[in-house]
Amino acid sequence: MLLAIDIGNTNIVIGGIRDGEILFEARIATDHLKTSDQYAVDIRNILKLFEVDLHKVQDSIISSVVPPVFNSVCTAIIKLTQRQPIVVGPGIKTGLDIRMDNPAQVGSDLIVDAVAAFHDYPTPLIVIDMGTATTMSLVGRGNVYLGGPIIPGLRVSLDALSSSAAQLFGISLEKPQRVIGKNTIECMRSGIMYGHAAMIDGMIDRMQEELGEPIASVIATGGTSQFVVPLCRHKIIYDKDLLLKGLAILYENELQHAARLERK
């Protein structure tokens, strides 16, 4: 079994994959203060929760946008499996032509999402990942990664509004009954939910206009996308497993590359 881990600013996604099939997926909170031993306990407990024998973990792959936490999690994996995990970063075989000013600065989560998306969906495509930030990545024909915007995420926007306005407070992320709210909670929920959906719709239009050709696919993933996608006017495919699929593909790419090197 492959243990696939993505370290985000808010959550760490942990998945078990065998022969391309996702056996389980779990999330734990990202904590900068936890030691490698504590993360090792967390990961071992996740495996126990899903009745997975640690000895069945044959390899692992990690992507991370939180360097201090990455070090702790990577060390935890080594302690548990006695194997060095594959790390998503410069040098890994993605199949993407990354046309950015500095390709090394592109977040590993964006690359993983893009790899999974162009593997399963026609290009040109836009990948939307709604987490701490809402990112929108454009992949053109020929698997060319062209970039995209980074926007404050849904919960970040809500927390900022609640903490900065004395008479406003936290709300749940439910579908608003209407756009024109009739009380404070309705007004906030409409602004946050429909506002984010309208922003996504508008950004898709602008990205397509700048690209100069129709977008064939729009795929959304991430913790809050399930709440926003139904409110958008564009056709958007919700793929909650996109990140784990991408990590599995990258792992297979590395195995194939290593096999080719051995044959030479």
PDB file of C-alpha atoms in Angstrom:
ATOM      1  CA  MET A   1       0.000   0.000   0.000  1.00  0.00           C
ATOM      2  CA  LEU A   2       1.108   3.543  -0.769  1.00  0.00           C
ATOM      3  CA  LEU A   3       0.751   6.095   2.024  1.00  0.00           C
ATOM      4  CA  ALA A   4       0.023   9.477   0.410  1.00  0.00           C
ATOM      5  CA  ILE A   5       0.238  12.629   2.534  1.00  0.00           C
ATOM      6  CA  ASP A   6      -0.449  16.267   1.690  1.00  0.00           C
ATOM      7  CA  ILE A   7       0.482  18.890   4.290  1.00  0.00           C
ATOM      8  CA  GLY A   8      -1.662  21.999   3.971  1.00  0.00           C
ATOM      9  CA  ASN A   9      -1.833  25.142   6.067  1.00  0.00           C
ATOM     10  CA  THR A  10      -4.991  23.986   7.886  1.00  0.00           C
ATOM     11  CA  ASN A  11      -5.154  20.213   7.496  1.00  0.00           C
ATOM     12  CA  ILE A  12      -2.930  17.255   6.672  1.00  0.00           C
ATOM     13  CA  VAL A  13      -4.608  14.790   4.298  1.00  0.00           C
ATOM     14  CA  ILE A  14      -3.564  11.169   4.766  1.00  0.00           C
ATOM     15  CA  GLY A  15      -4.615   8.534   2.251  1.00  0.00           C
ATOM     16  CA  GLY A  16      -3.978   4.868   1.617  1.00  0.00           C
ATOM     17  CA  ILE A  17      -3.783   3.787  -2.040  1.00  0.00           C
ATOM     18  CA  ARG A  18      -3.431   0.321  -3.558  1.00  0.00           C
ATOM     19  CA  ASP A  19      -3.382  -0.358  -7.326  1.00  0.00           C
ATOM     20  CA  GLY A  20      -4.804   3.093  -8.002  1.00  0.00           C
ATOM     21  CA  GLU A  21      -7.722   2.603  -5.590  1.00  0.00           C
ATOM     22  CA  ILE A  22      -8.093   4.950  -2.614  1.00  0.00           C
ATOM     23  CA  LEU A  23      -8.659   2.690   0.387  1.00  0.00           C
ATOM     24  CA  PHE A  24      -9.111   5.441   2.948  1.00  0.00           C
ATOM     25  CA  GLU A  25      -8.755   9.188   3.402  1.00  0.00           C
ATOM     26  CA  ALA A  26      -8.388  11.075   6.678  1.00  0.00           C
ATOM     27  CA  ARG A  27      -7.550  14.568   7.869  1.00  0.00           C
ATOM     28  CA  ILE A  28      -5.714  15.806  10.931  1.00  0.00           C
ATOM     29  CA  ALA A  29      -5.091  19.410  11.939  1.00  0.00           C
ATOM     30  CA  THR A  30      -1.782  20.946  10.893  1.00  0.00           C
ATOM     31  CA  ASP A  31       0.120  21.814  14.077  1.00  0.00           C
ATOM     32  CA  HIS A  32       3.469  23.613  13.882  1.00  0.00           C
ATOM     33  CA  LEU A  33       4.284  22.637  17.474  1.00  0.00           C
ATOM     34  CA  LYS A  34       3.965  18.870  17.145  1.00  0.00           C
ATOM     35  CA  THR A  35       7.122  16.796  17.145  1.00  0.00           C
ATOM     36  CA  SER A  36       7.896  13.945  14.759  1.00  0.00           C
ATOM     37  CA  ASP A  37       6.996  11.486  17.526  1.00  0.00           C
ATOM     38  CA  GLN A  38       3.568  13.069  17.944  1.00  0.00           C
ATOM     39  CA  TYR A  39       2.904  12.946  14.214  1.00  0.00           C
ATOM     40  CA  ALA A  40       4.062   9.322  14.180  1.00  0.00           C
ATOM     41  CA  VAL A  41       1.430   8.545  16.815  1.00  0.00           C
ATOM     42  CA  ASP A  42      -1.227  10.408  14.803  1.00  0.00           C
ATOM     43  CA  ILE A  43      -0.415   8.508  11.612  1.00  0.00           C
ATOM     44  CA  ARG A  44      -0.269   5.163  13.414  1.00  0.00           C
ATOM     45  CA  ASN A  45      -3.686   5.890  14.974  1.00  0.00           C
ATOM     46  CA  ILE A  46      -5.151   6.762  11.557  1.00  0.00           C
ATOM     47  CA  LEU A  47      -3.928   3.435  10.200  1.00  0.00           C
ATOM     48  CA  LYS A  48      -5.438   1.626  13.190  1.00  0.00           C
ATOM     49  CA  LEU A  49      -8.731   3.497  12.700  1.00  0.00           C
ATOM     50  CA  PHE A  50      -8.996   2.125   9.162  1.00  0.00           C
ATOM     51  CA  GLU A  51      -7.674  -1.311  10.211  1.00  0.00           C
ATOM     52  CA  VAL A  52      -4.501  -1.033   8.131  1.00  0.00           C
ATOM     53  CA  ASP A  53      -1.453  -3.009   9.242  1.00  0.00           C
ATOM     54  CA  LEU A  54       1.606  -0.735   9.289  1.00  0.00           C
ATOM     55  CA  HIS A  55       3.656  -3.511   7.695  1.00  0.00           C
ATOM     56  CA  LYS A  56       1.441  -3.294   4.597  1.00  0.00           C
ATOM     57  CA  VAL A  57       2.697   0.246   3.908  1.00  0.00           C
ATOM     58  CA  GLN A  58       5.267  -0.404   1.178  1.00  0.00           C
ATOM     59  CA  ASP A  59       6.099   3.194   0.309  1.00  0.00           C
ATOM     60  CA  SER A  60       5.031   6.800   0.847  1.00  0.00           C
ATOM     61  CA  ILE A  61       4.867  10.138  -0.938  1.00  0.00           C
ATOM     62  CA  ILE A  62       4.529  13.603   0.604  1.00  0.00           C
ATOM     63  CA  SER A  63       3.631  17.034  -0.729  1.00  0.00           C
ATOM     64  CA  SER A  64       3.782  20.061   1.538  1.00  0.00           C
ATOM     65  CA  VAL A  65       3.349  23.829   1.576  1.00  0.00           C
ATOM     66  CA  VAL A  66       4.386  24.072   5.256  1.00  0.00           C
ATOM     67  CA  PRO A  67       8.176  23.479   5.494  1.00  0.00           C
ATOM     68  CA  PRO A  68       8.465  23.304   9.324  1.00  0.00           C
ATOM     69  CA  VAL A  69       5.689  20.710   9.553  1.00  0.00           C
ATOM     70  CA  PHE A  70       7.059  18.788   6.579  1.00  0.00           C
ATOM     71  CA  ASN A  71      10.266  18.029   8.470  1.00  0.00           C
ATOM     72  CA  SER A  72       8.351  16.572  11.412  1.00  0.00           C
ATOM     73  CA  VAL A  73       5.986  14.496   9.262  1.00  0.00           C
ATOM     74  CA  CYS A  74       8.789  13.219   7.033  1.00  0.00           C
ATOM     75  CA  THR A  75      10.770  12.091  10.073  1.00  0.00           C
ATOM     76  CA  ALA A  76       7.628  10.458  11.489  1.00  0.00           C
ATOM     77  CA  ILE A  77       7.163   8.459   8.274  1.00  0.00           C
ATOM     78  CA  ILE A  78      10.776   7.286   8.371  1.00  0.00           C
ATOM     79  CA  LYS A  79      10.366   6.191  12.003  1.00  0.00           C
ATOM     80  CA  LEU A  80       7.202   4.239  11.161  1.00  0.00           C
ATOM     81  CA  THR A  81       8.218   2.618   7.867  1.00  0.00           C
ATOM     82  CA  GLN A  82      12.039   2.677   7.962  1.00  0.00           C
ATOM     83  CA  ARG A  83      11.870   4.092   4.420  1.00  0.00           C
ATOM     84  CA  GLN A  84      12.560   7.531   2.966  1.00  0.00           C
ATOM     85  CA  PRO A  85       9.371   8.958   1.417  1.00  0.00           C
ATOM     86  CA  ILE A  86       9.222  10.397  -2.090  1.00  0.00           C
ATOM     87  CA  VAL A  87       8.857  14.181  -1.860  1.00  0.00           C
ATOM     88  CA  VAL A  88       6.953  16.311  -4.370  1.00  0.00           C
ATOM     89  CA  GLY A  89       9.349  19.078  -5.339  1.00  0.00           C
ATOM     90  CA  PRO A  90      11.917  20.166  -7.931  1.00  0.00           C
ATOM     91  CA  GLY A  91      13.151  17.206  -9.957  1.00  0.00           C
ATOM     92  CA  ILE A  92      10.077  15.000  -9.611  1.00  0.00           C
ATOM     93  CA  LYS A  93       8.589  13.792 -12.914  1.00  0.00           C
ATOM     94  CA  THR A  94       5.238  15.557 -13.349  1.00  0.00           C
ATOM     95  CA  GLY A  95       4.607  15.506 -17.104  1.00  0.00           C
ATOM     96  CA  LEU A  96       3.845  19.235 -16.866  1.00  0.00           C
ATOM     97  CA  ASP A  97       5.575  22.005 -18.796  1.00  0.00           C
ATOM     98  CA  ILE A  98       5.561  24.632 -16.024  1.00  0.00           C
ATOM     99  CA  ARG A  99       5.715  28.080 -17.596  1.00  0.00           C
ATOM    100  CA  MET A 100       6.133  30.273 -14.542  1.00  0.00           C
ATOM    101  CA  ASP A 101       8.756  32.915 -13.718  1.00  0.00           C
ATOM    102  CA  ASN A 102      10.179  30.558 -11.100  1.00  0.00           C
ATOM    103  CA  PRO A 103       8.765  27.008 -11.415  1.00  0.00           C
ATOM    104  CA  ALA A 104      10.383  26.004  -8.106  1.00  0.00           C
ATOM    105  CA  GLN A 105       8.121  28.456  -6.260  1.00  0.00           C
ATOM    106  CA  VAL A 106       4.872  26.867  -7.448  1.00  0.00           C
ATOM    107  CA  GLY A 107       3.124  25.191  -4.518  1.00  0.00           C
ATOM    108  CA  SER A 108       3.411  21.415  -4.578  1.00  0.00           C
ATOM    109  CA  ASP A 109      -0.331  21.085  -3.967  1.00  0.00           C
ATOM    110  CA  LEU A 110      -1.028  23.047  -7.170  1.00  0.00           C
ATOM    111  CA  ILE A 111       1.233  20.751  -9.154  1.00  0.00           C
ATOM    112  CA  VAL A 112      -0.323  17.600  -7.669  1.00  0.00           C
ATOM    113  CA  ASP A 113      -3.854  18.849  -8.463  1.00  0.00           C
ATOM    114  CA  ALA A 114      -2.846  19.774 -12.023  1.00  0.00           C
ATOM    115  CA  VAL A 115      -1.233  16.381 -12.658  1.00  0.00           C
ATOM    116  CA  ALA A 116      -4.385  14.548 -11.559  1.00  0.00           C
ATOM    117  CA  ALA A 117      -6.628  16.880 -13.565  1.00  0.00           C
ATOM    118  CA  PHE A 118      -4.877  16.610 -16.934  1.00  0.00           C
ATOM    119  CA  HIS A 119      -4.669  12.851 -16.435  1.00  0.00           C
ATOM    120  CA  ASP A 120      -8.467  12.505 -16.128  1.00  0.00           C
ATOM    121  CA  TYR A 121      -9.991  15.516 -17.907  1.00  0.00           C
ATOM    122  CA  PRO A 122      -9.612  17.240 -21.305  1.00  0.00           C
ATOM    123  CA  THR A 123      -7.537  20.417 -21.601  1.00  0.00           C
ATOM    124  CA  PRO A 124      -7.514  23.390 -21.488  1.00  0.00           C
ATOM    125  CA  LEU A 125      -8.710  23.093 -17.932  1.00  0.00           C
ATOM    126  CA  ILE A 126      -8.929  25.037 -14.701  1.00  0.00           C
ATOM    127  CA  VAL A 127      -8.350  23.392 -11.327  1.00  0.00           C
ATOM    128  CA  ILE A 128      -9.923  25.129  -8.341  1.00  0.00           C
ATOM    129  CA  ASP A 129      -8.687  24.110  -4.899  1.00  0.00           C
ATOM    130  CA  MET A 130     -10.664  25.651  -2.028  1.00  0.00           C
ATOM    131  CA  GLY A 131      -8.764  25.418   1.214  1.00  0.00           C
ATOM    132  CA  THR A 132      -7.072  28.048   3.358  1.00  0.00           C
ATOM    133  CA  ALA A 133      -6.654  29.861   0.053  1.00  0.00           C
ATOM    134  CA  THR A 134      -8.728  29.408  -3.082  1.00  0.00           C
ATOM    135  CA  THR A 135      -6.324  28.687  -5.919  1.00  0.00           C
ATOM    136  CA  MET A 136      -7.184  28.492  -9.617  1.00  0.00           C
ATOM    137  CA  SER A 137      -4.646  26.836 -11.905  1.00  0.00           C
ATOM    138  CA  LEU A 138      -4.836  26.907 -15.709  1.00  0.00           C
ATOM    139  CA  VAL A 139      -3.448  23.958 -17.671  1.00  0.00           C
ATOM    140  CA  GLY A 140      -3.345  24.483 -21.439  1.00  0.00           C
ATOM    141  CA  ARG A 141      -3.098  22.059 -24.328  1.00  0.00           C
ATOM    142  CA  GLY A 142       0.019  19.931 -24.251  1.00  0.00           C
ATOM    143  CA  ASN A 143      -0.118  19.844 -20.438  1.00  0.00           C
ATOM    144  CA  VAL A 144       1.342  23.334 -20.122  1.00  0.00           C
ATOM    145  CA  TYR A 145       0.932  24.799 -16.625  1.00  0.00           C
ATOM    146  CA  LEU A 146       0.204  28.492 -17.210  1.00  0.00           C
ATOM    147  CA  GLY A 147      -0.440  29.727 -13.667  1.00  0.00           C
ATOM    148  CA  GLY A 148      -3.445  31.391 -12.066  1.00  0.00           C
ATOM    149  CA  PRO A 149      -4.699  33.478  -9.144  1.00  0.00           C
ATOM    150  CA  ILE A 150      -4.458  32.859  -5.394  1.00  0.00           C
ATOM    151  CA  ILE A 151      -7.433  34.231  -3.466  1.00  0.00           C
ATOM    152  CA  PRO A 152      -8.266  34.348   0.275  1.00  0.00           C
ATOM    153  CA  GLY A 153     -10.219  31.217   1.101  1.00  0.00           C
ATOM    154  CA  LEU A 154     -13.834  31.008   2.182  1.00  0.00           C
ATOM    155  CA  ARG A 155     -13.128  30.451   5.876  1.00  0.00           C
ATOM    156  CA  VAL A 156     -10.281  32.991   5.903  1.00  0.00           C
ATOM    157  CA  SER A 157     -12.664  35.615   4.511  1.00  0.00           C
ATOM    158  CA  LEU A 158     -15.346  34.694   7.033  1.00  0.00           C
ATOM    159  CA  ASP A 159     -12.912  34.755   9.966  1.00  0.00           C
ATOM    160  CA  ALA A 160     -11.560  38.136   8.866  1.00  0.00           C
ATOM    161  CA  LEU A 161     -15.078  39.563   8.635  1.00  0.00           C
ATOM    162  CA  SER A 162     -16.133  38.167  12.013  1.00  0.00           C
ATOM    163  CA  SER A 163     -12.986  39.289  13.847  1.00  0.00           C
ATOM    164  CA  SER A 164     -12.897  42.787  12.339  1.00  0.00           C
ATOM    165  CA  ALA A 165     -16.539  43.771  12.801  1.00  0.00           C
ATOM    166  CA  ALA A 166     -17.767  43.912  16.398  1.00  0.00           C
ATOM    167  CA  GLN A 167     -21.416  43.202  15.563  1.00  0.00           C
ATOM    168  CA  LEU A 168     -20.750  40.347  13.153  1.00  0.00           C
ATOM    169  CA  PHE A 169     -20.092  36.791  14.240  1.00  0.00           C
ATOM    170  CA  GLY A 170     -19.195  33.366  12.903  1.00  0.00           C
ATOM    171  CA  ILE A 171     -21.738  31.473  10.799  1.00  0.00           C
ATOM    172  CA  SER A 172     -22.017  27.967   9.388  1.00  0.00           C
ATOM    173  CA  LEU A 173     -21.307  27.333   5.715  1.00  0.00           C
ATOM    174  CA  GLU A 174     -24.815  26.458   4.567  1.00  0.00           C
ATOM    175  CA  LYS A 175     -26.528  27.270   1.292  1.00  0.00           C
ATOM    176  CA  PRO A 176     -28.186  30.703   1.634  1.00  0.00           C
ATOM    177  CA  GLN A 177     -31.949  30.795   1.216  1.00  0.00           C
ATOM    178  CA  ARG A 178     -31.641  33.938  -0.908  1.00  0.00           C
ATOM    179  CA  VAL A 179     -29.143  36.467  -2.158  1.00  0.00           C
ATOM    180  CA  ILE A 180     -30.926  39.432  -0.572  1.00  0.00           C
ATOM    181  CA  GLY A 181     -30.560  38.641   3.117  1.00  0.00           C
ATOM    182  CA  LYS A 182     -33.194  39.753   5.627  1.00  0.00           C
ATOM    183  CA  ASN A 183     -31.131  39.505   8.826  1.00  0.00           C
ATOM    184  CA  THR A 184     -27.476  39.639   9.802  1.00  0.00           C
ATOM    185  CA  ILE A 185     -26.855  35.894   9.501  1.00  0.00           C
ATOM    186  CA  GLU A 186     -28.601  35.689   6.121  1.00  0.00           C
ATOM    187  CA  CYS A 187     -26.704  38.729   4.861  1.00  0.00           C
ATOM    188  CA  MET A 188     -23.333  37.322   5.923  1.00  0.00           C
ATOM    189  CA  ARG A 189     -24.072  33.856   4.557  1.00  0.00           C
ATOM    190  CA  SER A 190     -25.202  35.288   1.225  1.00  0.00           C
ATOM    191  CA  GLY A 191     -22.159  37.538   0.962  1.00  0.00           C
ATOM    192  CA  ILE A 192     -19.668  34.803   1.812  1.00  0.00           C
ATOM    193  CA  MET A 193     -21.218  31.930  -0.163  1.00  0.00           C
ATOM    194  CA  TYR A 194     -22.724  33.639  -3.218  1.00  0.00           C
ATOM    195  CA  GLY A 195     -19.902  36.175  -3.211  1.00  0.00           C
ATOM    196  CA  HIS A 196     -17.274  33.418  -3.446  1.00  0.00           C
ATOM    197  CA  ALA A 197     -19.276  31.609  -6.136  1.00  0.00           C
ATOM    198  CA  ALA A 198     -19.653  34.807  -8.171  1.00  0.00           C
ATOM    199  CA  MET A 199     -15.925  35.483  -7.806  1.00  0.00           C
ATOM    200  CA  ILE A 200     -15.120  32.015  -9.152  1.00  0.00           C
ATOM    201  CA  ASP A 201     -17.532  32.415 -12.062  1.00  0.00           C
ATOM    202  CA  GLY A 202     -16.024  35.806 -12.899  1.00  0.00           C
ATOM    203  CA  MET A 203     -12.438  34.537 -12.674  1.00  0.00           C
ATOM    204  CA  ILE A 204     -13.239  31.595 -14.974  1.00  0.00           C
ATOM    205  CA  ASP A 205     -14.594  34.063 -17.564  1.00  0.00           C
ATOM    206  CA  ARG A 206     -11.513  36.288 -17.290  1.00  0.00           C
ATOM    207  CA  MET A 207      -9.061  33.376 -17.454  1.00  0.00           C
ATOM    208  CA  GLN A 208     -10.814  31.998 -20.534  1.00  0.00           C
ATOM    209  CA  GLU A 209     -10.775  35.424 -22.166  1.00  0.00           C
ATOM    210  CA  GLU A 210      -7.055  35.835 -21.464  1.00  0.00           C
ATOM    211  CA  LEU A 211      -6.302  32.324 -22.751  1.00  0.00           C
ATOM    212  CA  GLY A 212      -8.155  33.080 -25.971  1.00  0.00           C
ATOM    213  CA  GLU A 213      -9.973  29.764 -26.332  1.00  0.00           C
ATOM    214  CA  PRO A 214     -12.786  27.883 -24.572  1.00  0.00           C
ATOM    215  CA  ILE A 215     -12.045  26.042 -21.331  1.00  0.00           C
ATOM    216  CA  ALA A 216     -12.863  22.360 -21.776  1.00  0.00           C
ATOM    217  CA  SER A 217     -12.983  21.360 -18.100  1.00  0.00           C
ATOM    218  CA  VAL A 218     -13.290  23.033 -14.712  1.00  0.00           C
ATOM    219  CA  ILE A 219     -12.554  20.814 -11.717  1.00  0.00           C
ATOM    220  CA  ALA A 220     -12.931  21.763  -8.066  1.00  0.00           C
ATOM    221  CA  THR A 221     -11.494  20.100  -4.983  1.00  0.00           C
ATOM    222  CA  GLY A 222     -10.642  21.048  -1.404  1.00  0.00           C
ATOM    223  CA  GLY A 223     -12.471  21.260   1.898  1.00  0.00           C
ATOM    224  CA  THR A 224     -15.010  23.994   1.130  1.00  0.00           C
ATOM    225  CA  SER A 225     -15.578  23.404  -2.596  1.00  0.00           C
ATOM    226  CA  GLN A 226     -18.539  21.097  -1.944  1.00  0.00           C
ATOM    227  CA  PHE A 227     -20.421  24.068  -0.444  1.00  0.00           C
ATOM    228  CA  VAL A 228     -19.596  26.564  -3.211  1.00  0.00           C
ATOM    229  CA  VAL A 229     -19.666  24.532  -6.442  1.00  0.00           C
ATOM    230  CA  PRO A 230     -23.491  24.093  -6.418  1.00  0.00           C
ATOM    231  CA  LEU A 231     -23.853  27.887  -6.253  1.00  0.00           C
ATOM    232  CA  CYS A 232     -21.673  28.578  -9.317  1.00  0.00           C
ATOM    233  CA  ARG A 233     -23.179  29.177 -12.751  1.00  0.00           C
ATOM    234  CA  HIS A 234     -20.391  27.492 -14.674  1.00  0.00           C
ATOM    235  CA  LYS A 235     -20.335  23.710 -15.013  1.00  0.00           C
ATOM    236  CA  ILE A 236     -17.773  22.613 -12.425  1.00  0.00           C
ATOM    237  CA  ILE A 237     -16.852  18.998 -11.653  1.00  0.00           C
ATOM    238  CA  TYR A 238     -16.370  18.307  -7.951  1.00  0.00           C
ATOM    239  CA  ASP A 239     -13.567  15.783  -7.401  1.00  0.00           C
ATOM    240  CA  LYS A 240     -12.838  15.388  -3.703  1.00  0.00           C
ATOM    241  CA  ASP A 241     -10.063  12.822  -4.297  1.00  0.00           C
ATOM    242  CA  LEU A 242      -8.092  14.876  -6.847  1.00  0.00           C
ATOM    243  CA  LEU A 243      -5.105  15.438  -4.569  1.00  0.00           C
ATOM    244  CA  LEU A 244      -4.654  11.785  -3.630  1.00  0.00           C
ATOM    245  CA  LYS A 245      -5.071  10.755  -7.270  1.00  0.00           C
ATOM    246  CA  GLY A 246      -2.305  13.181  -8.216  1.00  0.00           C
ATOM    247  CA  LEU A 247       0.044  11.819  -5.552  1.00  0.00           C
ATOM    248  CA  ALA A 248      -0.581   8.267  -6.788  1.00  0.00           C
ATOM    249  CA  ILE A 249       0.198   9.310 -10.380  1.00  0.00           C
ATOM    250  CA  LEU A 250       3.405  11.077  -9.349  1.00  0.00           C
ATOM    251  CA  TYR A 251       4.498   8.028  -7.389  1.00  0.00           C
ATOM    252  CA  GLU A 252       3.986   5.779 -10.428  1.00  0.00           C
ATOM    253  CA  ASN A 253       5.880   8.270 -12.609  1.00  0.00           C
ATOM    254  CA  GLU A 254       8.845   8.087 -10.246  1.00  0.00           C
ATOM    255  CA  LEU A 255       8.795   4.286 -10.252  1.00  0.00           C
ATOM    256  CA  GLN A 256       8.762   4.203 -14.060  1.00  0.00           C
ATOM    257  CA  HIS A 257      11.582   6.746 -14.245  1.00  0.00           C
ATOM    258  CA  ALA A 258      13.678   4.727 -11.797  1.00  0.00           C
ATOM    259  CA  ALA A 259      13.032   1.545 -13.820  1.00  0.00           C
ATOM    260  CA  ARG A 260      14.182   3.243 -17.036  1.00  0.00           C
ATOM    261  CA  LEU A 261      17.383   4.400 -15.346  1.00  0.00           C
ATOM    262  CA  GLU A 262      18.103   0.854 -14.153  1.00  0.00           C
ATOM    263  CA  ARG A 263      17.741  -0.532 -17.690  1.00  0.00           C
ATOM    264  CA  LYS A 264      20.315   1.916 -19.096  1.00  0.00           C
TER     265      LYS A 264
END
